[in-house]
Amino acid sequence: MIAKMEKGRGFRGALEYDLQAGKSELLETNLSGQTPRAMAHEFGEVRQLRPTLGKAVLHVALSVPPGEHLTDAQWRAIGHRYLDGMGFRDNQYVITRHTDTDHEHIHILANRITFAGEVVSDSQDWKRQEALMREIERDYGLSPVAPSQVADRKALTKGEIEYAIRTGAPSIKQQLQKLGTAAMQECHSISEYVERLEAVGVDLIPTMQLQGAKLSGLMYRLDGTVMKGSDLGKAYSPVGLAKKGVTYEQDRDFATVSRCLEREAHREYDATNRDLAPEEVSERGGIRRQSGTVVPSDGGVNGRDAGDVGSTAGAERPTDGRVSDAEPEPREHVAAQYAADGRRGDESEHGDSQLHQGSDGHREPSRLATGVETLRADGDRRDSGRDADTRIVGMALPQASELYPALQVERDRTTQAVQCQLQAFGVDRVEIGIRDGQQGKMMNRLWTPDEVLQNAAWLKRMNAQGNDIYVKPAGEHGLVLVDDLKPEAIDRLKGQGVNPAIVTETSPGNLQAWLKLSRDPVDPAVRTLVARSAAQTFGGDLNSTDARHYGRLAGFTNQKPERLLDNGLHPFVLLREWSGQVMTRAREWIAQAERFVEAQEARREQNTRLTAISTWEPPKRAAWGLLAPLDEYQRQAQILRNEYPNPDWSRLDWMIVKAMAKQGHSAQAVMEALVQGSPQITSRKPGHAEDYARRTVTKAFQAPDVVHARAEQRRDAEEDRGRSR
């Protein structure tokens, strides 16, 4: 049995996938909703118990090989066994069975937050999951699957399988695995392994440490595609090869390894500088390899290994193992530059309209306000005599020297854009997200603005390798993001006093606006409501209106395939505005959101109390004792609610309080039970719940029938004491 586990942020999308009509069957859930929307709302209610948890969604697919069959009851039992074994014993869950493939499988969607507000630990969850799969295989007589820790070969991804089916040819991974396996048979040295693979067209790219004393990594190149040995499987890495007898010894194999490194250096040099003029070679915004390690060629690393860039920048990015080196780095990295004389291009021809020219040469009037410098195409060499760092490696930053005199225009303009955006945020720390364009995995870095600038070279390299670069303020702050706006929406924002602090253009005609509600921290729930209201009012994306959503970092390319320009290049994220000002109508919008949050909280508390009443059960107690005041209130409320389905809770409170008074509960105890148990007390008496409870209890205890009943109780008690004496 195979288990694929993912953790995510949103329940709605996963529910819609799991509950596809005609393709799925709902096996079991502990939710009351019947639609993805209703279920997502229930998940969201519990999620509010831990609002700071980013990934609250656990999504798991459990599948058996084609030909093996399990009944619904067995799948249901396996689903429960998985949840229990992974620690999900007090959590919301949905178990569905899919019938759209030739192998049976179920999906489990669970909330990582328990009903008590705790978070289920994910420590060693992959290891625990594999142990659980082996137990289930044994108990249900299923075909065993080798654990990933001992598998020599990496399994094919879904994309690789679909490619093989579509083309009828094995994927590069399959070919490399087959050739590598053949080459390591009866092989006793890395030199011999290299020679065997070179004979069939496979080049090895080694990574060395300790001045050549240690072989720490291997990459395989076939038909222009490079894959890491670890992505083929553990058997193809230096450690795996050594276990097969293919060892590395410096005295014996260093010459062969050096030849591989020299060949790779020549290949990268030729690819990087193909079709470039000599003066462009040192200014190329592409990448080159040094000693088997990819480093930027813009001088950002100064000859060090990539792992030395900043304190944390060298972390390995998630990858699907496929790195294309067949073509040099796209020329959009140097496709535009400032005009040497500082004038806006073609201003005399177009009057006062400010133009934006992208790397594809297309021009259009700027729909936003002040000063967008015209970008000039690669063929315009007016500033060819400038230093290399005047080339654009990032985005076109309008009039940086005018608004920020401390910045020098000659500096790398990606760094300028990043610095201006971070200054406009006005926060001490930001979270940088680097998302792998192939697998969608996010790598995070929590940095100060200075640390972001120090690691700009590394971020550019990650961007050049196909990663998208995102940013959001970290910690407590007063900023919200409104995504996917059109240019005319920005004008409407400003016209209605919702002026943005930052505007970025993520692709032609698509804008993001950061709204600054305050320079002081604002409650995340309030920020989320403001973002949602702004998105609804001005046509933004409602799916990105939570207070924790990332925005694009200016100066880097948008790597999403659907955003490709007509010329096949990726558009740069442009910084359009960066005033950093607080929104004009911020107080009004915050007050409106706070009222909504209070009402929402009141509804949530009401539902919690109604649930407590409907599910109340008698506690274990002596037969002669009184129930605790809150238990007695809930017992009475359960009885009366069954009798009156849509009750007036003020009337029910009055009846319950009188009954409790007649039983002998003290006035203080009855008042506390009323405050803690009445479902609508916060909505009916906002801010005056205790005063309402005090007046209700005082009036009830003064009622003639209550006074008479309590007097009878006192007489009976005195008689009992007399008899006992």
XYZ file of C-alpha atoms in Angstrom:
725
model
C 0.000 0.000 0.000
C 1.259 3.442 -0.926
C 0.503 6.598 1.068
C 1.001 10.098 -0.317
C 0.761 12.783 2.348
C 0.575 16.541 1.883
C 0.024 19.447 4.242
C -1.705 22.560 2.978
C -3.477 25.753 3.881
C -6.931 25.490 2.308
C -9.705 22.965 2.972
C -12.117 24.091 0.244
C -10.026 23.086 -2.765
C -9.129 19.697 -1.297
C -12.779 19.018 -0.461
C -13.922 19.892 -3.973
C -11.316 17.495 -5.382
C -12.135 14.675 -2.959
C -15.911 15.011 -3.461
C -16.025 15.158 -7.266
C -19.430 14.090 -8.536
C -19.382 10.766 -10.365
C -15.800 9.988 -9.352
C -15.959 9.703 -5.589
C -17.942 8.142 -2.772
C -18.121 9.571 0.747
C -17.220 6.715 3.093
C -17.319 8.514 6.437
C -16.982 11.907 8.124
C -17.641 13.446 11.512
C -18.836 16.693 9.910
C -22.475 17.641 9.576
C -22.139 19.485 6.245
C -22.985 17.795 2.963
C -21.217 20.105 0.478
C -17.565 21.190 0.157
C -18.571 24.731 1.086
C -20.393 23.660 4.260
C -17.633 21.264 5.270
C -14.944 23.882 4.665
C -16.885 26.255 6.932
C -16.887 23.639 9.717
C -13.172 23.029 9.272
C -12.640 26.782 9.442
C -14.485 27.091 12.734
C -12.044 24.727 14.467
C -9.109 26.253 12.619
C -9.807 29.538 14.382
C -8.614 27.883 17.593
C -5.048 28.160 16.230
C -5.109 31.132 13.831
C -1.301 31.323 13.589
C -0.901 27.777 12.227
C -0.092 28.094 8.542
C -0.723 24.564 7.274
C -3.706 23.104 9.088
C -4.731 20.703 6.316
C -3.617 17.060 6.176
C -4.450 15.435 2.823
C -3.522 11.772 2.323
C -4.116 9.331 -0.525
C -3.928 5.593 0.289
C -3.819 3.228 -2.709
C -3.327 -0.449 -3.481
C -1.811 -1.924 -6.668
C -4.073 -2.596 -9.682
C -5.892 -5.885 -9.298
C -6.141 -5.811 -5.497
C -9.547 -5.157 -3.982
C -10.857 -3.957 -0.618
C -14.474 -3.491 0.457
C -15.876 -0.172 1.636
C -15.887 -1.508 5.196
C -12.217 -2.448 4.908
C -11.288 0.931 3.447
C -13.250 2.620 6.232
C -11.381 0.589 8.850
C -8.044 1.388 7.189
C -8.918 5.088 7.177
C -9.649 4.991 10.908
C -6.497 3.011 11.544
C -4.425 5.587 9.675
C -5.960 8.503 11.567
C -5.498 6.799 14.915
C -1.953 5.700 14.119
C -0.909 9.204 13.078
C -2.403 10.810 16.203
C -5.676 12.161 14.742
C -7.968 10.885 17.481
C -9.912 14.068 18.277
C -10.003 15.793 14.898
C -12.384 16.580 12.057
C -11.990 14.249 9.079
C -13.488 13.222 5.739
C -12.805 9.825 4.096
C -13.701 9.418 0.411
C -13.168 6.622 -2.089
C -12.268 7.446 -5.704
C -13.226 5.254 -8.638
C -11.591 7.154 -11.508
C -8.389 5.064 -11.756
C -7.507 1.422 -12.330
C -6.172 1.117 -8.783
C -8.404 1.449 -5.746
C -7.617 4.357 -3.447
C -9.116 6.591 -0.792
C -8.475 10.159 0.251
C -8.348 11.285 3.877
C -8.746 14.979 4.637
C -8.181 15.891 8.291
C -7.799 19.003 10.398
C -4.427 19.074 12.148
C -6.073 21.109 14.930
C -7.981 19.061 17.488
C -11.318 20.033 18.987
C -9.367 21.082 22.089
C -7.227 23.489 20.057
C -4.059 21.367 20.083
C -1.980 20.669 16.956
C -1.238 17.055 16.040
C 2.526 16.595 15.968
C 4.081 15.943 12.561
C 7.418 14.855 13.993
C 8.769 11.878 12.021
C 5.380 11.575 10.334
C 6.806 10.083 7.116
C 8.599 7.381 9.098
C 5.511 6.645 11.198
C 3.382 6.534 8.061
C 5.645 3.991 6.366
C 5.607 1.743 9.441
C 1.812 1.967 9.491
C 1.579 1.048 5.784
C 3.675 -2.069 6.326
C 1.405 -3.151 9.202
C -1.744 -2.632 7.110
C -0.230 -4.575 4.206
C 0.502 -7.485 6.509
C -2.887 -7.484 8.241
C -4.924 -7.221 5.010
C -2.744 -9.487 2.869
C -1.755 -6.735 0.417
C 1.304 -6.707 -1.813
C 4.266 -5.315 0.161
C 6.012 -2.129 -0.969
C 9.671 -1.470 -0.188
C 10.148 1.480 2.223
C 11.595 4.608 0.638
C 14.642 4.430 2.924
C 15.757 1.170 1.352
C 14.604 1.693 -2.242
C 17.540 1.947 -4.606
C 15.476 3.602 -7.323
C 13.184 6.600 -7.030
C 9.683 5.927 -8.314
C 8.477 7.791 -11.374
C 6.399 10.899 -10.827
C 2.922 11.257 -12.258
C 4.257 13.590 -14.955
C 6.951 11.122 -15.985
C 4.451 8.295 -16.234
C 2.110 10.430 -18.359
C 5.044 11.442 -20.575
C 6.007 7.800 -21.140
C 2.418 6.895 -22.020
C 2.040 9.893 -24.314
C 5.304 9.464 -26.213
C 5.827 5.730 -25.932
C 9.436 6.404 -24.900
C 11.075 6.043 -21.483
C 11.724 9.215 -19.542
C 15.216 10.580 -18.948
C 15.026 9.285 -15.381
C 14.205 5.777 -16.573
C 17.028 5.828 -19.102
C 19.565 7.068 -16.566
C 18.464 4.510 -13.994
C 18.789 1.692 -16.516
C 22.204 2.828 -17.813
C 23.530 3.549 -14.316
C 22.448 0.142 -13.043
C 24.170 -1.570 -15.939
C 27.343 0.479 -15.506
C 27.754 -0.327 -11.817
C 27.702 -4.101 -12.373
C 31.133 -5.568 -11.519
C 32.506 -2.016 -11.375
C 35.165 -1.185 -8.776
C 36.050 2.495 -9.213
C 34.522 5.841 -10.084
C 36.909 6.132 -13.037
C 35.594 2.901 -14.514
C 31.998 3.990 -13.808
C 32.588 7.307 -15.616
C 34.133 5.588 -18.647
C 31.261 3.109 -18.976
C 28.641 5.849 -18.861
C 30.521 8.125 -21.268
C 30.573 5.246 -23.749
C 26.739 5.350 -23.889
C 26.419 9.151 -23.950
C 26.014 9.913 -20.237
C 28.285 12.552 -18.675
C 28.900 12.651 -14.915
C 29.212 15.976 -13.083
C 30.900 15.400 -9.709
C 30.809 17.654 -6.664
C 33.998 17.623 -4.611
C 34.897 18.614 -1.065
C 38.088 18.873 0.961
C 40.243 19.846 -2.051
C 39.295 16.725 -3.958
C 39.623 14.289 -1.084
C 35.880 13.580 -0.916
C 33.290 12.943 -3.621
C 30.117 14.422 -2.091
C 27.676 14.406 -4.998
C 26.999 13.279 -8.565
C 24.815 14.642 -11.333
C 24.044 12.811 -14.571
C 23.666 14.531 -17.967
C 21.826 12.850 -20.848
C 20.577 14.614 -23.975
C 21.018 18.045 -22.375
C 19.097 17.167 -19.210
C 20.850 17.032 -15.834
C 19.562 15.039 -12.873
C 21.021 14.587 -9.414
C 22.023 11.089 -8.407
C 19.822 11.256 -5.318
C 16.815 12.010 -7.572
C 17.440 8.785 -9.480
C 17.699 6.833 -6.250
C 20.062 6.267 -3.375
C 21.970 3.662 -5.383
C 23.148 6.341 -7.825
C 24.659 8.692 -5.225
C 28.302 8.390 -4.088
C 27.218 6.629 -0.871
C 24.994 4.193 -2.766
C 27.687 3.475 -5.335
C 30.214 2.794 -2.575
C 27.853 0.166 -1.147
C 27.875 -1.491 -4.569
C 31.670 -1.476 -4.626
C 32.077 1.590 -6.886
C 34.414 3.594 -4.644
C 36.302 6.869 -4.970
C 40.002 7.137 -4.116
C 41.717 10.468 -4.620
C 45.062 9.097 -5.861
C 43.375 6.766 -8.322
C 40.341 8.726 -9.535
C 41.201 12.417 -9.166
C 42.415 12.779 -12.762
C 39.140 11.394 -14.145
C 37.054 13.588 -11.842
C 39.095 16.679 -12.790
C 38.508 15.943 -16.469
C 34.730 15.803 -15.819
C 34.820 19.151 -14.001
C 36.895 20.793 -16.726
C 34.540 19.531 -19.417
C 31.548 20.905 -17.514
C 33.207 24.280 -17.012
C 33.868 24.573 -20.758
C 30.310 23.568 -21.611
C 28.804 26.160 -19.278
C 31.172 28.852 -20.492
C 30.278 28.175 -24.119
C 26.521 28.029 -23.398
C 26.544 31.209 -21.306
C 28.462 33.297 -23.834
C 27.038 31.984 -27.090
C 25.998 34.850 -29.408
C 27.179 37.515 -26.937
C 29.562 40.320 -27.725
C 32.840 40.192 -25.780
C 31.905 43.155 -23.605
C 28.699 41.372 -22.591
C 30.346 38.227 -21.292
C 31.130 39.545 -17.811
C 27.755 41.283 -17.586
C 25.626 38.281 -18.414
C 22.785 37.857 -15.946
C 22.765 34.104 -16.399
C 24.364 31.274 -14.473
C 27.564 29.321 -14.732
C 28.918 26.276 -12.972
C 32.049 26.249 -10.888
C 33.387 22.950 -9.620
C 30.052 21.296 -10.291
C 28.066 23.922 -8.346
C 25.735 26.470 -9.918
C 26.628 30.057 -9.037
C 25.436 33.406 -10.427
C 27.706 35.074 -12.933
C 26.821 38.595 -11.832
C 29.589 38.701 -9.262
C 27.261 38.024 -6.373
C 29.235 35.057 -5.106
C 32.812 36.152 -5.820
C 33.972 32.680 -6.695
C 32.670 30.948 -3.553
C 30.515 27.860 -3.531
C 26.795 28.511 -3.679
C 26.428 27.288 -0.142
C 28.479 30.245 1.122
C 26.011 32.904 -0.008
C 24.626 34.365 3.205
C 23.952 32.496 6.384
C 21.032 30.463 5.061
C 20.899 31.098 1.355
C 22.661 27.956 0.295
C 19.855 25.612 1.343
C 19.002 23.176 -1.395
C 15.746 23.966 -3.142
C 13.075 21.327 -3.637
C 13.319 19.814 -7.093
C 11.898 17.096 -9.231
C 15.416 16.185 -10.227
C 15.268 17.784 -13.665
C 17.575 20.711 -14.381
C 17.702 21.823 -17.979
C 21.132 23.095 -19.051
C 20.732 22.646 -22.772
C 20.105 26.341 -23.406
C 21.763 29.414 -21.894
C 19.945 31.581 -19.400
C 17.063 33.536 -21.079
C 18.149 36.920 -22.290
C 15.360 38.791 -20.522
C 17.779 39.147 -17.614
C 19.671 41.704 -19.699
C 16.887 42.608 -22.084
C 16.330 46.165 -20.839
C 18.281 49.048 -19.355
C 18.053 52.715 -18.503
C 18.629 55.246 -21.240
C 22.041 56.808 -20.656
C 20.751 60.370 -20.764
C 18.019 59.640 -18.159
C 15.198 60.804 -20.454
C 11.934 58.906 -20.796
C 12.063 57.105 -24.109
C 10.024 58.631 -26.936
C 8.581 61.300 -24.660
C 8.638 63.887 -27.385
C 6.703 61.590 -29.685
C 4.055 60.497 -27.193
C 3.594 63.665 -25.225
C 3.128 63.318 -21.468
C 1.986 59.700 -21.489
C 4.504 57.534 -19.687
C 5.355 54.306 -21.423
C 6.319 50.880 -20.186
C 8.265 48.752 -22.607
C 8.737 45.088 -21.674
C 11.393 42.678 -22.753
C 9.278 41.784 -25.785
C 9.519 45.356 -27.075
C 5.766 45.971 -26.744
C 4.791 49.438 -25.530
C 1.673 50.610 -23.834
C 0.724 53.771 -21.920
C 1.246 53.416 -18.195
C -2.102 53.412 -16.400
C -0.557 54.306 -13.084
C 0.879 57.491 -11.737
C 4.349 58.775 -11.467
C 7.353 58.109 -13.617
C 7.972 54.739 -15.204
C 11.271 54.819 -17.030
C 11.143 53.429 -20.525
C 12.969 50.116 -20.774
C 15.111 49.815 -23.822
C 15.474 46.582 -25.739
C 18.687 44.614 -25.803
C 19.757 46.065 -29.101
C 19.941 49.649 -27.780
C 23.471 50.028 -26.406
C 23.459 53.667 -25.359
C 24.862 52.794 -21.949
C 27.160 49.979 -23.055
C 30.078 51.756 -21.399
C 28.567 51.542 -17.929
C 29.689 49.090 -15.283
C 28.196 45.601 -15.290
C 25.925 46.276 -12.318
C 23.909 48.852 -14.296
C 22.414 45.984 -16.298
C 18.934 44.973 -15.300
C 18.964 41.642 -13.562
C 15.565 42.407 -12.094
C 12.837 44.933 -12.795
C 12.462 48.477 -14.053
C 12.401 50.730 -10.996
C 10.836 54.122 -11.765
C 12.564 57.291 -10.535
C 14.384 55.656 -7.629
C 16.826 58.512 -7.245
C 14.051 61.102 -6.984
C 12.113 59.497 -4.136
C 15.037 57.798 -2.398
C 18.125 60.010 -2.806
C 20.213 57.574 -0.771
C 19.853 55.015 -3.559
C 22.241 55.274 -6.470
C 20.765 54.570 -9.894
C 23.969 52.810 -10.887
C 23.241 50.022 -8.412
C 21.635 46.748 -9.403
C 18.000 47.667 -9.979
C 16.616 44.411 -8.610
C 18.231 45.346 -5.297
C 16.765 48.851 -5.592
C 13.272 47.455 -6.169
C 13.585 45.085 -3.217
C 14.870 47.846 -0.951
C 12.053 50.237 -1.888
C 9.374 47.595 -1.360
C 10.779 46.587 2.030
C 11.064 50.241 3.103
C 7.419 50.742 2.183
C 6.446 47.717 4.305
C 8.043 49.414 7.307
C 8.449 46.192 9.324
C 11.445 44.745 11.155
C 11.275 41.283 9.593
C 9.791 39.753 6.452
C 9.202 36.186 5.339
C 10.610 35.323 1.928
C 9.014 32.405 0.087
C 10.824 30.570 -2.704
C 8.340 28.341 -4.527
C 9.526 25.550 -6.807
C 7.753 26.021 -10.131
C 7.752 22.278 -10.831
C 6.623 20.751 -7.541
C 4.977 23.754 -5.903
C 6.949 23.314 -2.677
C 7.703 26.471 -0.692
C 11.030 27.147 0.979
C 10.854 29.922 3.592
C 13.375 32.357 5.004
C 12.670 34.739 7.901
C 14.978 37.729 7.359
C 15.453 41.357 8.265
C 15.368 43.774 5.295
C 19.164 43.989 5.423
C 19.453 40.202 5.267
C 17.165 40.133 2.232
C 19.448 42.600 0.440
C 22.527 40.612 1.438
C 20.994 37.493 -0.112
C 19.645 39.193 -3.253
C 22.209 37.411 -5.453
C 21.078 34.025 -4.174
C 17.413 34.937 -4.696
C 18.195 35.937 -8.294
C 19.863 32.603 -8.881
C 16.887 30.721 -7.426
C 14.588 32.787 -9.649
C 16.721 31.976 -12.711
C 16.356 28.274 -11.884
C 12.556 28.475 -12.182
C 11.521 29.466 -8.634
C 9.024 32.220 -7.873
C 10.033 34.726 -5.173
C 7.380 35.905 -2.704
C 7.336 38.176 0.344
C 5.078 39.048 3.250
C 5.561 40.967 6.509
C 6.411 38.712 9.449
C 5.029 38.885 12.970
C 2.393 41.390 14.029
C 1.765 44.207 11.559
C -0.945 46.312 9.931
C -0.646 45.318 6.249
C -3.048 43.374 4.027
C -2.746 42.184 0.437
C -5.361 42.568 -2.290
C -4.384 40.398 -5.250
C -5.256 40.174 -8.939
C -6.464 43.740 -9.438
C -6.856 45.487 -12.773
C -5.285 48.918 -13.431
C -8.617 50.711 -13.280
C -9.226 49.179 -9.840
C -6.182 51.039 -8.473
C -7.758 54.344 -9.527
C -10.999 53.316 -7.828
C -9.103 52.384 -4.659
C -7.535 55.808 -4.485
C -10.782 57.573 -5.306
C -12.491 55.933 -2.338
C -9.752 56.604 0.208
C -8.301 53.096 0.040
C -4.946 54.296 -1.246
C -2.346 51.497 -1.461
C 0.996 51.659 0.297
C 2.588 49.430 -2.387
C 1.512 48.464 -5.910
C 3.307 45.751 -7.893
C 2.518 44.555 -11.410
C 2.955 40.777 -11.333
C 2.317 40.368 -15.074
C 0.999 42.754 -17.750
C -2.332 44.102 -16.528
C -2.368 42.156 -13.230
C -1.608 44.096 -10.056
C -1.194 43.474 -6.341
C -1.897 46.202 -3.773
C -0.654 46.217 -0.179
C -2.907 48.298 2.091
C -1.411 49.686 5.285
C -4.163 49.912 7.913
C -1.845 51.147 10.647
C 1.802 51.437 11.504
C 0.955 49.463 14.645
C -0.154 45.806 14.703
C -3.762 45.034 13.737
C -5.649 41.873 14.703
C -5.237 39.210 11.953
C -8.984 38.550 11.845
C -9.636 42.239 11.243
C -6.966 42.361 8.531
C -8.479 39.343 6.811
C -11.930 40.935 6.764
C -10.557 44.212 5.395
C -8.725 42.330 2.638
C -11.839 40.328 1.767
C -14.027 43.427 1.724
C -11.561 45.278 -0.505
C -11.316 42.299 -2.870
C -15.106 42.081 -3.147
C -15.472 45.831 -3.679
C -12.699 46.298 -6.224
C -12.646 42.962 -8.047
C -9.669 41.243 -6.373
C -9.028 37.548 -5.786
C -11.024 36.249 -2.804
C -8.808 33.163 -2.546
C -5.848 35.246 -1.349
C -7.594 37.454 1.191
C -6.301 35.963 4.418
C -3.871 37.864 6.627
C -1.098 35.333 5.958
C -0.996 35.415 2.143
C 2.239 36.037 0.241
C 2.684 38.747 -2.369
C 5.253 38.978 -5.147
C 8.679 40.474 -4.455
C 9.492 43.088 -7.070
C 12.529 42.665 -9.279
C 12.119 38.965 -10.065
C 10.424 37.135 -12.906
C 6.975 35.564 -12.649
C 7.665 31.909 -13.443
C 4.057 30.743 -13.796
C 3.621 29.120 -17.236
C 0.302 30.854 -17.831
C 2.016 34.244 -17.452
C 4.490 33.742 -20.302
C 4.679 36.654 -22.720
C 4.041 36.262 -26.443
C 7.785 35.995 -27.048
C 8.055 33.055 -24.649
C 9.796 35.026 -21.879
C 8.742 35.390 -18.251
C 7.544 38.882 -17.237
C 9.277 40.795 -14.466
C 7.380 41.833 -11.346
C 7.383 45.625 -11.531
C 7.245 47.955 -8.542
C 4.715 50.610 -9.560
C 4.166 52.545 -6.313
C 5.755 52.368 -2.877
C 4.586 55.354 -0.804
C 4.278 53.286 2.396
C 1.423 55.548 3.549
C -1.402 54.482 5.851
C -4.743 54.105 4.092
C -6.843 57.282 4.334
C -10.052 55.534 5.474
C -8.210 52.970 7.581
C -10.040 53.750 10.858
C -13.445 53.439 9.226
C -12.612 50.109 7.589
C -11.041 48.744 10.783
C -14.076 49.731 12.882
C -16.419 48.045 10.421
C -14.305 44.893 10.437
C -14.116 44.870 14.249
C -17.906 45.016 14.486
C -18.153 42.096 12.100
C -15.533 40.127 14.056
C -17.455 40.735 17.294
C -20.683 39.549 15.683
C -18.902 36.540 14.230
C -17.418 35.714 17.609
C -20.861 36.027 19.193
C -22.315 33.612 16.625
C -19.440 31.199 17.198
C -19.969 31.323 20.968
C -23.701 30.856 20.493
C -23.162 27.768 18.344
C -20.708 26.362 20.890
C -23.206 26.830 23.695
C -26.072 25.359 21.678
C -23.907 22.347 20.907
C -23.065 21.957 24.600
C -26.792 22.010 25.441
C -27.837 19.548 22.739
C -25.046 17.081 23.606
C -25.274 17.401 27.402
C -25.189 14.143 29.348
C -25.604 13.657 33.106
C -22.257 13.580 34.908
C -21.394 10.822 37.342
C -22.597 11.918 40.805
C -24.277 10.718 43.960
C -28.020 10.277 43.587
C -28.830 12.765 46.353
C -26.548 15.633 45.295
C -27.364 18.757 43.315
C -25.895 19.112 39.843
C -23.263 21.764 39.352
C -24.959 25.057 38.407
C -23.778 25.033 34.764
C -24.768 21.372 34.347
C -28.191 22.135 35.791
C -28.643 25.073 33.404
C -27.713 22.891 30.412
C -30.000 20.070 31.580
C -32.961 22.423 31.944
C -32.163 24.109 28.604
C -32.010 20.727 26.829
C -35.450 19.784 28.142
C -37.042 23.138 27.262
C -35.402 23.312 23.824
C -36.851 19.909 22.931
C -40.234 21.266 23.926
C -39.775 24.645 22.198
C -37.694 24.174 18.967
C -37.371 27.938 18.289
C -37.405 29.411 21.763
C -37.224 32.944 23.068
C -34.073 32.541 25.131
C -34.936 35.441 27.430
C -38.097 33.557 28.390
C -36.204 30.262 28.757
C -33.542 31.937 30.911
C -36.283 33.173 33.218
C -37.831 29.719 33.523
C -34.456 27.994 34.135
C -33.345 30.541 36.735
C -36.604 30.140 38.700
C -36.300 26.341 38.599
C -32.677 26.476 39.837
C -33.652 28.914 42.597
C -36.379 26.549 43.781
C -33.863 23.675 43.886
C -31.747 25.576 46.401
C -28.874 26.933 44.278
C -27.447 30.217 45.528
C -28.108 33.443 43.644
C -24.408 33.874 42.810
C -24.139 30.332 41.421
C -27.266 30.768 39.280
C -25.975 34.081 37.905
C -22.623 32.517 36.911
C -24.372 29.577 35.241
C -26.547 31.996 33.261
C -23.506 33.979 32.038
C -21.629 30.817 31.062
C -24.482 28.823 29.538
C -27.080 31.067 27.896
C -26.582 30.725 24.095
C -27.684 34.208 23.050
C -26.606 36.279 26.012
C -23.665 37.893 24.187
C -25.715 38.793 21.094
C -28.825 39.899 23.007
C -26.913 41.830 25.655
C -23.550 42.813 24.119
C -21.341 44.223 26.849
C -24.083 43.832 29.455
C -24.255 40.068 29.978
C -23.423 40.196 33.688
C -25.834 43.050 34.304
C -28.589 41.118 32.486
C -27.833 38.000 34.526
C -27.850 39.936 37.803
C -31.213 41.593 37.084
C -32.794 38.323 35.914
C -31.599 36.370 38.967
C -32.607 39.134 41.420
C -36.102 39.326 39.947
C -36.496 35.531 39.919
C -35.425 35.146 43.552
C -38.039 37.755 44.522
C -40.889 35.960 42.741
C -43.567 34.792 45.272
C -43.441 31.122 44.231
C -39.637 31.073 44.506
C -39.708 32.789 47.909
C -42.303 30.264 49.125
C -40.323 27.270 47.772
C -37.058 28.397 49.353
C -38.826 29.038 52.685
C -40.219 25.465 52.584
C -36.693 24.198 51.923
C -35.362 26.061 54.961
C -38.121 24.664 57.225
C -37.500 21.132 55.972
C -33.795 21.552 56.586
C -34.388 22.785 60.156
C -36.708 19.859 60.883
C -34.109 17.424 59.577
C -31.469 18.957 61.811
C -33.849 18.744 64.801
C -34.539 15.057 64.204
C -30.865 14.309 63.800
C -30.139 16.013 67.168
